Coordinates of C-alpha atoms and ligand atoms in Angstrom, one line a residue:
Chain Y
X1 CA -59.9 -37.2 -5.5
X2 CA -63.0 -34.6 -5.0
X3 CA -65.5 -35.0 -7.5
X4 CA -66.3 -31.6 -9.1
X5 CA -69.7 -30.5 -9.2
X6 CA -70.8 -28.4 -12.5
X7 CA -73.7 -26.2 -13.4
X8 CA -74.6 -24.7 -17.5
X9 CA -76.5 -21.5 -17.7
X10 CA -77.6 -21.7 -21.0
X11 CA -78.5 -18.3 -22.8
X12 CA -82.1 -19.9 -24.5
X13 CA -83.3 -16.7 -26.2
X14 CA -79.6 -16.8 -27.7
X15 CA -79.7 -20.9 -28.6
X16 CA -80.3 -21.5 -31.9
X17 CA -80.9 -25.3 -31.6
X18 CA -78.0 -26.6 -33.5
X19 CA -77.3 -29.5 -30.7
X20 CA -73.8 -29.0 -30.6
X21 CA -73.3 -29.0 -27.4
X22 CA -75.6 -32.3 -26.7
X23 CA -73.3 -34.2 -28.5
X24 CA -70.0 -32.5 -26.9
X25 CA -71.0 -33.6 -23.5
X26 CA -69.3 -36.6 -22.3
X27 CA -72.2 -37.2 -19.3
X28 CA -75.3 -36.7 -21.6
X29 CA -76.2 -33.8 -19.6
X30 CA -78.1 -31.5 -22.6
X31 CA -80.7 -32.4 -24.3
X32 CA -83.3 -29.8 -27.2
X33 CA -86.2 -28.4 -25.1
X34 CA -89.6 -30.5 -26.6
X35 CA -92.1 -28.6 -25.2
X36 CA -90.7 -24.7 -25.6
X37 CA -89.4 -22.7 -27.9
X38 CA -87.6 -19.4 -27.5
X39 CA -89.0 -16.0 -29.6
X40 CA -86.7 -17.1 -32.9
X41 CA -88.9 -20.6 -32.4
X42 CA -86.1 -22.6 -31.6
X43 CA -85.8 -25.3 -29.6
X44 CA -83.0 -24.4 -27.1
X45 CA -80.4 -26.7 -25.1
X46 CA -81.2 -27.7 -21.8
X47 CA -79.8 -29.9 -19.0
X48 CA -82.3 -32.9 -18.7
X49 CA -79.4 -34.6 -16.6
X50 CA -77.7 -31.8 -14.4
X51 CA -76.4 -33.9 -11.3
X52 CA -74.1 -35.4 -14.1
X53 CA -72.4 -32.5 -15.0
X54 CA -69.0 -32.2 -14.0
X55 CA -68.1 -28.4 -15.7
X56 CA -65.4 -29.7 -18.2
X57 CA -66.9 -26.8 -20.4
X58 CA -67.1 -28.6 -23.8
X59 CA -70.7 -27.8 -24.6
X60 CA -70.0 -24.1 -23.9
X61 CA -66.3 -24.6 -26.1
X62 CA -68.3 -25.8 -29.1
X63 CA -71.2 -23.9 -28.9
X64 CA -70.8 -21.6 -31.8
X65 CA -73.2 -18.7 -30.1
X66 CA -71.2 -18.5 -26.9
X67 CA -75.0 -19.2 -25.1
X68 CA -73.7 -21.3 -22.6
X69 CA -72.0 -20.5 -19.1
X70 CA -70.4 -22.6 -17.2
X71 CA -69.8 -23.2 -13.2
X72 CA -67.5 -25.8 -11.1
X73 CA -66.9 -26.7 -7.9
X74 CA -65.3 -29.1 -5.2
X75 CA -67.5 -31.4 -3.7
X76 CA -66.6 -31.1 0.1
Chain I
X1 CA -74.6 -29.5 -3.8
X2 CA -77.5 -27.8 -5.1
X3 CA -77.8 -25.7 -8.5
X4 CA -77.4 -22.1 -6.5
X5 CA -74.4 -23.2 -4.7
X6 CA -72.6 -24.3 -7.6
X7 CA -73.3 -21.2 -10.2
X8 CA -71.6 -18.6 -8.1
X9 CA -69.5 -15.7 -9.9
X10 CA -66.4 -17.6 -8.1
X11 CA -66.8 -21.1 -9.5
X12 CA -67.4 -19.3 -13.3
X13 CA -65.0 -21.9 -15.4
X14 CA -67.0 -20.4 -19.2
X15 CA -68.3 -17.6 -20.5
X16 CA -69.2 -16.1 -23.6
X17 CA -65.9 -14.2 -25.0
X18 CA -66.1 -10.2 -23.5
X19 CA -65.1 -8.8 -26.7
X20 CA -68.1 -11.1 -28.2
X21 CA -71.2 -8.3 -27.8
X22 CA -74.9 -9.4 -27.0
X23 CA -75.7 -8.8 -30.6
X24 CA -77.1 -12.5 -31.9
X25 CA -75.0 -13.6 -34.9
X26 CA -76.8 -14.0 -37.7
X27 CA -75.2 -17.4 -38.8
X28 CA -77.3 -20.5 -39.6
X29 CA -77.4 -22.7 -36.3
X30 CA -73.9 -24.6 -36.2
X31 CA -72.1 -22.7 -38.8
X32 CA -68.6 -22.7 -38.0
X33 CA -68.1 -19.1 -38.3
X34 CA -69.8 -18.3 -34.7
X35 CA -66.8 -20.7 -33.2
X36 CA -64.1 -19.0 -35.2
X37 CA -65.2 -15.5 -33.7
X38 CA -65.5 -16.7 -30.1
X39 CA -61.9 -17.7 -31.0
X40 CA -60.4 -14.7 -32.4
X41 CA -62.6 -12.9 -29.4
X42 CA -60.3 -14.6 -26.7
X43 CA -57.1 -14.3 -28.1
X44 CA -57.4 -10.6 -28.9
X45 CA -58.3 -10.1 -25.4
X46 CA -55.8 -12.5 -24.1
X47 CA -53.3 -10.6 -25.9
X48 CA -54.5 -7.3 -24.7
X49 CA -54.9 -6.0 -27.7
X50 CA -58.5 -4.9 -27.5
X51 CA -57.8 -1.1 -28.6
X52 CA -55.0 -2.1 -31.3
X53 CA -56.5 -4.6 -33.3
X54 CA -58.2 -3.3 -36.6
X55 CA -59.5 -6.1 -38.7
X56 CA -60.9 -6.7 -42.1
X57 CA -64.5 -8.5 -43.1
X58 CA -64.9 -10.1 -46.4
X59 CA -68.0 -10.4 -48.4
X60 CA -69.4 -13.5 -47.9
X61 CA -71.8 -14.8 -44.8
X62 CA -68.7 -13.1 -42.4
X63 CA -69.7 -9.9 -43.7
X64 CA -70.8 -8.5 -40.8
X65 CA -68.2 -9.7 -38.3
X66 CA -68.0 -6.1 -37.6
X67 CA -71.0 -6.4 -35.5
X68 CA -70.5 -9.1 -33.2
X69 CA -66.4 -8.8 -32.0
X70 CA -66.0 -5.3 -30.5
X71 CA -62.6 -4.2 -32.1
X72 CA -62.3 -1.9 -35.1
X73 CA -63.3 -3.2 -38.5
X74 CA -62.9 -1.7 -42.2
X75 CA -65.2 -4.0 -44.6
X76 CA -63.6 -4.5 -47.8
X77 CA -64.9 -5.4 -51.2
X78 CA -64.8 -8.9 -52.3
X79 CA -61.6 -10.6 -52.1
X80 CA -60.2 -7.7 -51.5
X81 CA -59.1 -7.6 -47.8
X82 CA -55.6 -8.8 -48.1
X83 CA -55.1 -5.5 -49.6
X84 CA -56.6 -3.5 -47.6
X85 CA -54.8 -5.1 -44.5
X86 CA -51.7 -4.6 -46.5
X87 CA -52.1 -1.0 -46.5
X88 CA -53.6 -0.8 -43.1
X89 CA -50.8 -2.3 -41.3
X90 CA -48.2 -0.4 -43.1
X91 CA -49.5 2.7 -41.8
X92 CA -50.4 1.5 -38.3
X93 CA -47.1 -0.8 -37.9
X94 CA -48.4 -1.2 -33.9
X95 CA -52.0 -2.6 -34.8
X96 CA -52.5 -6.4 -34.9
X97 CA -54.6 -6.8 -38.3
X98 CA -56.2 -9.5 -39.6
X99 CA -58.4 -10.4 -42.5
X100 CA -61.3 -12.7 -41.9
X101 CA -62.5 -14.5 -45.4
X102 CA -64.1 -17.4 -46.8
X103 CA -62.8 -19.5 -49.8
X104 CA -65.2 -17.7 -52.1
X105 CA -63.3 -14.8 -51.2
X106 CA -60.3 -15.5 -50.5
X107 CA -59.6 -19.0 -52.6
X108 CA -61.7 -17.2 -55.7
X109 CA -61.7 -13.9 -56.5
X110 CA -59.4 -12.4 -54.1
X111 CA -56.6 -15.4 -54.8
X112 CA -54.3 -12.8 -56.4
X113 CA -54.2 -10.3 -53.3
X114 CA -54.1 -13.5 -51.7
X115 CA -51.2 -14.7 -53.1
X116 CA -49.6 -10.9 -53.5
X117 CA -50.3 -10.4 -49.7
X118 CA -48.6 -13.5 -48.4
X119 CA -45.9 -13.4 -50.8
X120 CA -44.8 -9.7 -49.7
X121 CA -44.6 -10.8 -46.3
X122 CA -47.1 -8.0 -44.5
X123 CA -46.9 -8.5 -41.5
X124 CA -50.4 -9.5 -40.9
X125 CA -52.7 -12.5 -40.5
X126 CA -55.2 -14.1 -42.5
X127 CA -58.0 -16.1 -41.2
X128 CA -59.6 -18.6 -43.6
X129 CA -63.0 -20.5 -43.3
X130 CA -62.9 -23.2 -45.7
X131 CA -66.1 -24.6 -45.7
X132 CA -65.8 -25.4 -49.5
X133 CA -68.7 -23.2 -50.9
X134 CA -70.4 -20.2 -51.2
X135 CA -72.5 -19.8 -48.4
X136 CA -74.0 -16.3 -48.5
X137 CA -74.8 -16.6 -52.2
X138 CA -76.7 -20.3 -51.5
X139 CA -74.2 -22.6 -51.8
X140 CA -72.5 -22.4 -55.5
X141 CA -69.4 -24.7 -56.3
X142 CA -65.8 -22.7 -55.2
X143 CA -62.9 -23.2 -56.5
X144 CA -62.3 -25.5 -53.4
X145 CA -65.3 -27.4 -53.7
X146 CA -64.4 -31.5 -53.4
X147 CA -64.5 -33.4 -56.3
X148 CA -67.8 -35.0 -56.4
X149 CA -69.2 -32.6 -54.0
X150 CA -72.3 -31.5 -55.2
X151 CA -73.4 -27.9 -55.3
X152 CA -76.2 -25.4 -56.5
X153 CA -74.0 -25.5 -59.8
X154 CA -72.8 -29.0 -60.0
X155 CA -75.7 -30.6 -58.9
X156 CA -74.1 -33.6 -60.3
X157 CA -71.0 -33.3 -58.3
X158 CA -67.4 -31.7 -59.5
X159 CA -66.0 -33.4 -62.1
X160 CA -62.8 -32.1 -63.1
X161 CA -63.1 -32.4 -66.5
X162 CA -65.5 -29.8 -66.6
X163 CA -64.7 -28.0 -63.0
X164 CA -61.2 -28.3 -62.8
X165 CA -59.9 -29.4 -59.7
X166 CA -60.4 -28.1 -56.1
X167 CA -57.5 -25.2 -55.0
X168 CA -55.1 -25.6 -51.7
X169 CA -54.2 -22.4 -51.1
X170 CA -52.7 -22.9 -48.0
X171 CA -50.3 -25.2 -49.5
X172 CA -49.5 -22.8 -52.3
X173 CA -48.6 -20.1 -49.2
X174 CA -46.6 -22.5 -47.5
X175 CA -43.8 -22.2 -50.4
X176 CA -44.3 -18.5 -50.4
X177 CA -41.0 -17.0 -49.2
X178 CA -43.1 -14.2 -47.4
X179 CA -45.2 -16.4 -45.1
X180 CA -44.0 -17.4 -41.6
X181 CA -46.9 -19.3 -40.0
X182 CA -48.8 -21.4 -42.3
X183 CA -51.5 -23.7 -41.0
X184 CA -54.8 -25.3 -41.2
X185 CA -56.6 -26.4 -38.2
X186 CA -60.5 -27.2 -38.1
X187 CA -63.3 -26.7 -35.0
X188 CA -65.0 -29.9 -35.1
X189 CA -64.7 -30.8 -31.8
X190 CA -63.3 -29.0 -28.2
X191 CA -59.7 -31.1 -28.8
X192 CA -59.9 -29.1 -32.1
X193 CA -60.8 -26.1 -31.3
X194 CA -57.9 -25.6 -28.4
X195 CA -55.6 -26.4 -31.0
X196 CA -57.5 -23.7 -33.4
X197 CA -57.4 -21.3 -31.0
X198 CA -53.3 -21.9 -30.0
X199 CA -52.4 -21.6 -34.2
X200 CA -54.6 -18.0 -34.3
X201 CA -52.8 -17.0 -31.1
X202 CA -49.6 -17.9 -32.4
X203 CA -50.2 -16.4 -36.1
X204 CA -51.1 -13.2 -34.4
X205 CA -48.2 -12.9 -32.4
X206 CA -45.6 -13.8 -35.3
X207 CA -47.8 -11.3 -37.0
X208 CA -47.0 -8.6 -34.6
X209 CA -43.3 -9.6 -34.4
X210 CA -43.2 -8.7 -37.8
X211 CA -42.0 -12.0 -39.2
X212 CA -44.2 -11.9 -41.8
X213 CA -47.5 -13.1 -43.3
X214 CA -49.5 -15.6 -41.3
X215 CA -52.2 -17.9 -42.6
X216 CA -54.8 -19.5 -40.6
X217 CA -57.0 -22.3 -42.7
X218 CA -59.8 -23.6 -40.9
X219 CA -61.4 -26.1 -42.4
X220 CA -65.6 -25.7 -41.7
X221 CA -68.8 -26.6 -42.1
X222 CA -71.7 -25.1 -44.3
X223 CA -74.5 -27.3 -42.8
X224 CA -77.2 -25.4 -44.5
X225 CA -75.7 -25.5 -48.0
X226 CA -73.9 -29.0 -47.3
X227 CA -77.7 -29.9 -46.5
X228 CA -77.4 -31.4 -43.6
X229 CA -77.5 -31.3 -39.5
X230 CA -74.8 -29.5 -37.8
X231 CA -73.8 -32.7 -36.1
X232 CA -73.5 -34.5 -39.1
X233 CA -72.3 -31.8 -41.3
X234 CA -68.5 -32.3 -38.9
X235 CA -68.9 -35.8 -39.5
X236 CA -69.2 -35.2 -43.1
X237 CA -66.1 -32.6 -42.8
X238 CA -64.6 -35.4 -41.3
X239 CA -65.2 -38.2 -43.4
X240 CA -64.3 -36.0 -47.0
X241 CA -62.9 -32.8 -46.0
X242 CA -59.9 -33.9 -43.4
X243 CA -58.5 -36.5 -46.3
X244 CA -58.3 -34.2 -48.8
X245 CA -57.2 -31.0 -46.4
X246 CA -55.4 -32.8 -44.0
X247 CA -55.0 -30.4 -40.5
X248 CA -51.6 -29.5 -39.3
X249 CA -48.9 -27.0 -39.6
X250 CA -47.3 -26.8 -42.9
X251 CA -44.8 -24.1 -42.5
X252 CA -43.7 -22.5 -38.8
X253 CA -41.2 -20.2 -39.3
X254 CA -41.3 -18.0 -36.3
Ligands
TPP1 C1 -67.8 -8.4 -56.9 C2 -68.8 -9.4 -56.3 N1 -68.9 -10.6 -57.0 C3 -69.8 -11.6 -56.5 C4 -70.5 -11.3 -55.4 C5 -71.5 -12.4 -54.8 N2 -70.9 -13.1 -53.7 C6 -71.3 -12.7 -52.4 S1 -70.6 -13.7 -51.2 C7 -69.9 -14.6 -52.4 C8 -69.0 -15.8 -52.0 C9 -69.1 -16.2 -50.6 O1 -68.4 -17.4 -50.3 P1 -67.3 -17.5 -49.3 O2 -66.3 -16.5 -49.4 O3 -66.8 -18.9 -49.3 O4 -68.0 -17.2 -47.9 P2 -69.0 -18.1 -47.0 O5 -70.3 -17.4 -47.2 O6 -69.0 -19.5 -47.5 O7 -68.5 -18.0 -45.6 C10 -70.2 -14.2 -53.7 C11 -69.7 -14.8 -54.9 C12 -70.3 -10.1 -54.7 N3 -70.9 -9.8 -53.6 N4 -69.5 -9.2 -55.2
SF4_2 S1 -74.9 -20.3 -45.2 FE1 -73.3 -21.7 -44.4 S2 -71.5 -20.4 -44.0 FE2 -73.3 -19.1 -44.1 S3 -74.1 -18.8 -42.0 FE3 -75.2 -20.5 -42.9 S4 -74.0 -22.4 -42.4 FE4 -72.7 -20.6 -42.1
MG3 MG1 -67.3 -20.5 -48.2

């Protein structure tokens, strides 16, 4: 079977830090940003692992802001 | 695969809900309420019902659901909103409408135009976020608050000796002749949240059937007041909430 490939676009101005999303993804992809904080001061998600994302969309399903986008594709 | 090749508008799989505007929520991080909308935003726009829906806000921290989910909204007065739908459907008969309400509102004191609502049979839906306090206010004991559950007001935890016991309403509208869909569902995790998001769909088409009332628990956090993380306030939910308001249908009579 192909593996699929997935990207997150994550909306950090949006992100309130709640880290529901690190916790939804199966492949540890998300982690809270330590060194920045958006304009609300929040530390937002980010992917610290992004080659292990598959786009299975459940940090963007849980995430109650609707901050994250998600992409997949075939690995050819 | 690099990054670029992968986020391309034709391998989009999840976005934020269109009928969900750019206007940030005001909602504690992790409150249950921001899922519920991006919910209610899909199916309303799955349904094409984007220009025919006219729902109701409560007073509570969903107060200004008005602002964030671009359909028509009337704001009623506390507790209130079952009535107002009520009326509102029965003069737009081709609207979907749907009252939005937490169990201060809706389990307190709104539980007569609750109760009157369901029992009539308007053909409408009720969403209900059961997160077992008073949010907006700073987390005061409801009348669903858990036994033991400790509050701004029973700092102590319920007892029922002096609190009484917590309130199912959705278990009361179950045997309310009125009521087609009863159910209570929760958002804890993406499993949970398809299934939440198949009951609202459901309610809302019963709704527009015109088989009569519909009644969508979801049983939710209140980190902030619960005083606690978002993460562990749904393990909390879990743990306490789920035994006592177990998730299922309890009445499907479309
Ligand atoms: C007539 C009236 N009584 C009391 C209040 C104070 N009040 C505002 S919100 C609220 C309860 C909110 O709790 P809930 O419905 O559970 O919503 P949540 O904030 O938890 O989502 C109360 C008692 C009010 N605004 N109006
Ligand atoms: S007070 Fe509770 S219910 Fe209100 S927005 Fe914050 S977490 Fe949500
Ligand atoms: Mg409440």
């Amino acid at each position: 079977m192909a593996k699929m490939r997935g990207a997150t676009v994550v909306d950090t101005e949006r992100c309130k830090g709640c880290g529901l999303c690190i916790v939804a993804c199966p492949f540890k992809v998300l982690a809270l940003s330590t060194k920045n904080v958006n304009q609300k001061g929040y530390n937002y998600a980010e992917a610290v692992a992004p080659d292990a994302c598959t786009g299975c969309t459940s940090c963007a399903i849980v995430c109650p802001d609707g901050c994250i986008t998600v992409y997949r594709k075939k690995e050819d | 695969m690099t990054k670029e090749e992968i986020i391309q508008p034709e391998n989009l799989v999840y976005k934020k809900p269109e009928l969900l505007n750019d206007t940030p929520m005001h909602y504690c991080p992790g409150c249950s309420h921001g899922v519920v909308h991006k919910l209610v935003a899909e199916v309303i726009a799955e349904m094409g019902m984007q220009e025919k829906t006219i729902a109701i806000s409560p007073v509570g921290c969903a107060v200004f659901a008005y602002k964030y989910i671009d359909v028509d909204w009337q704001e009623a007065a506390h507790g209130r909103a079952p009535a107002l739908a009520s009326a509102i459907k029965r003069l737009w008969p081709d609207r979907l409408v749907f009252t939005y309400q937490g169990d201060g509102d809706l389990a307190c004191i709104g539980t007569g135009e609750t109760i009157h609502a369901l029992n009539r049979g308007e053909n409408i839906t009720i969403i209900f976020i059961n997160n077992a306090i008073y949010g907006m206010t700073g987390g005061q004991m409801a009348p669903t608050t858990l036994l033991g559950m400790k509050t701004a007001t029973c700092p102590y935890g319920r007892e029922p000796a002096l609190h009484g016991y917590p309130l199912k309403v959705t278990e009361i509208a179950a045997t309310l002749q009125g009521t087609c869909y009863v159910t209570r569902q929760s958002v804890q995790s993406v499993a949970a949240i398809l299934k939440a998001k198949k009951a609202i769909r459901k309610a809302f088409e019963y709704s527009m059937q015109g088989k009569g009332s519909n009644l969508v628990e979801i049983v939710s956090t209140c980190n902030t007041n619960w005083r606690m993380s978002p993460v562990k306030a749904n393990q909390w939910m879990e743990e306490n909430m789920f035994p006592f308001y177990p998730l299922g249908d309890l009445k499907d009579n479309g």
